[in-house]
Amino acid sequence: MKNSLNQNFNQKKQETLNWDLLKEDFKTKFGKDIYESWLKKMDLIEVNSDNLLISVPTRFIRDWITSRYLDSVIEVIKSHNKSISRIEFKINSSPVNSSYKDDQFNGSTEVNDLNTNVKFIKDSFIQYNRIDPNKNFENFVVGPSNSLAFEASKKIIDNISNYNPLYLYSGVGMGKTHLLNAIGLKLKLDKKVMFISAERFMYHFVKSIKSNEMIKFKDYFRNTDVLLIDDIQFMNGKEALQEEFFHTFSTLIDKGSQIVLTADRPPNKLSRIQERIKSRFSGGLVVDIQSPDLNLRSEILKNKLLELKTFNGSDVLISEEIQNFICSEIKSSIRELVGALNRIVSFSRIYNRAPSLSESRIILKDLLNMHENNVTIDNIQTAVCKSFKISKNEMLSSRRSRYLVRPRQTAIYLAKMLTSKSLPEIGRNFSNRDHTTVIHSVKTIERLRKEDNELNLKIDSLKNKILYNKENEI
Ligand code: ADP
Ligand code: MG
């Protein structure tokens, strides 16, 4: 239900304005740093006759964008839709969860196909073969979480076709695209390299089929020595499309071309992809990148500051305290970490002084709330069991002793409050309890919170522990 609503909603948005293309233009016009730090946070809610309704996560970001980039943002939008002359912002502090983002993506792919101008696309697979020279092996900082991926990528350079394909996976912002770029940069010195996102790859596939240019397309890809495909989870084409892809893929492997793929999950977890394709993906080397530890985060931050210093010829005004604050608070991804640093740097450039700790909190507010997204039912169960001193087996058992019922209800209540999981999903995570049990637990705890102050305080403290992870800080 929610999915189909989202899809309709997205279709509606896309009819009048292609937000994905607009975002690409923002990136080109403002540069990656500004885009990643600020503009990427904008989400299109509604297209009206002469204005757009756009959501941003915090007031600060809205003010920052309006005071510095608004005119140019409108200029870019006007180049897509002349009648738009105004933007209205809505502050939307609730984080968008990632499964929703997935749906949004999948829902919009086909709509894009129908809407985009064919001429523009015709030769664009060449145009999109952009390798970013700033993402190389030299400035990739290695730590325990990414060293396997790093070593495997380096091996590709030394000994082409040893692992084929190499499949790198991790959550967002962990350095997959960086490594893919680094491989491309090195190999393109003496090989034909094709670097493309899976989304674009599929897009051109569909286009070439529709415009009878399949042969040209196949030749183009089959001529490459090295095919680097980013974000393969977005490959979700129809049967015929997958068929073609499988053949192109197999031909390349058979003739000894190197393929490197990245994704946000391991091959067997890819949805809507044929089994035999998944098994070909697993046929080489599959390596994951894990969350960076505090040490790696701090190394990366130091490196970035050095890069900025070299680039600008002067020191960047950021105190040790703020650096520590950034690396201890922004844990979920390296992209967020770099984005946070860029924001602080743009602040200190504009005001010619480093922000204080409390200013930094405001500047980074939306990123600091990020771990709310990471709360899982499992985290909640662990925290609640610990606090009530019962075991997880007891919590998940069917026993109805009073000393087990309360913690169980509390965990169910917190799962409802702190995650976006549906009632049946929550029930499933508590040994397949029915959704009516979930509702009953939530209501009971809501009532008890009013009546029982001790329990109320206990739940507040649990909530803080779960959301801000104060106890398990790395
Ligand atoms: P992913 O593709 O996994 O989503 P990216 O490769 O785009 O992540 O990385 C996000 C940002 O973090 C990029 O700016 C990238 O250069 C930087 N980054 C990631 N890992 C490292 C690392 N180990 N050392 C230096 N920079 C990194
Ligand atoms: Mg990437």
PDB file of C-alpha atoms and ligand atoms in Angstrom, residues 173 176-178 230-231 262 335, ligand 2:
ATOM      1  CA  GLY A 173      29.203   6.186   1.778  1.00  0.00           C
ATOM      2  CA  LYS A 176      33.000   1.681  -2.957  1.00  0.00           C
ATOM      3  CA  THR A 177      32.762   4.299  -5.665  1.00  0.00           C
ATOM      4  CA  HIS A 178      36.087   5.698  -4.522  1.00  0.00           C
ATOM      5  CA  ASP A 230      28.600   0.979  -9.720  1.00  0.00           C
ATOM      6  CA  ASP A 231      25.532   0.261  -7.558  1.00  0.00           C
ATOM      7  CA  THR A 262      29.710  -2.597  -6.390  1.00  0.00           C
ATOM      8  CA  ARG A 335      30.398  10.241   3.134  1.00  0.00           C
TER       9      ARG A 335
HETATM   10 MG    MG B   2      28.809   4.847  -4.475  1.00  0.00          MG
END
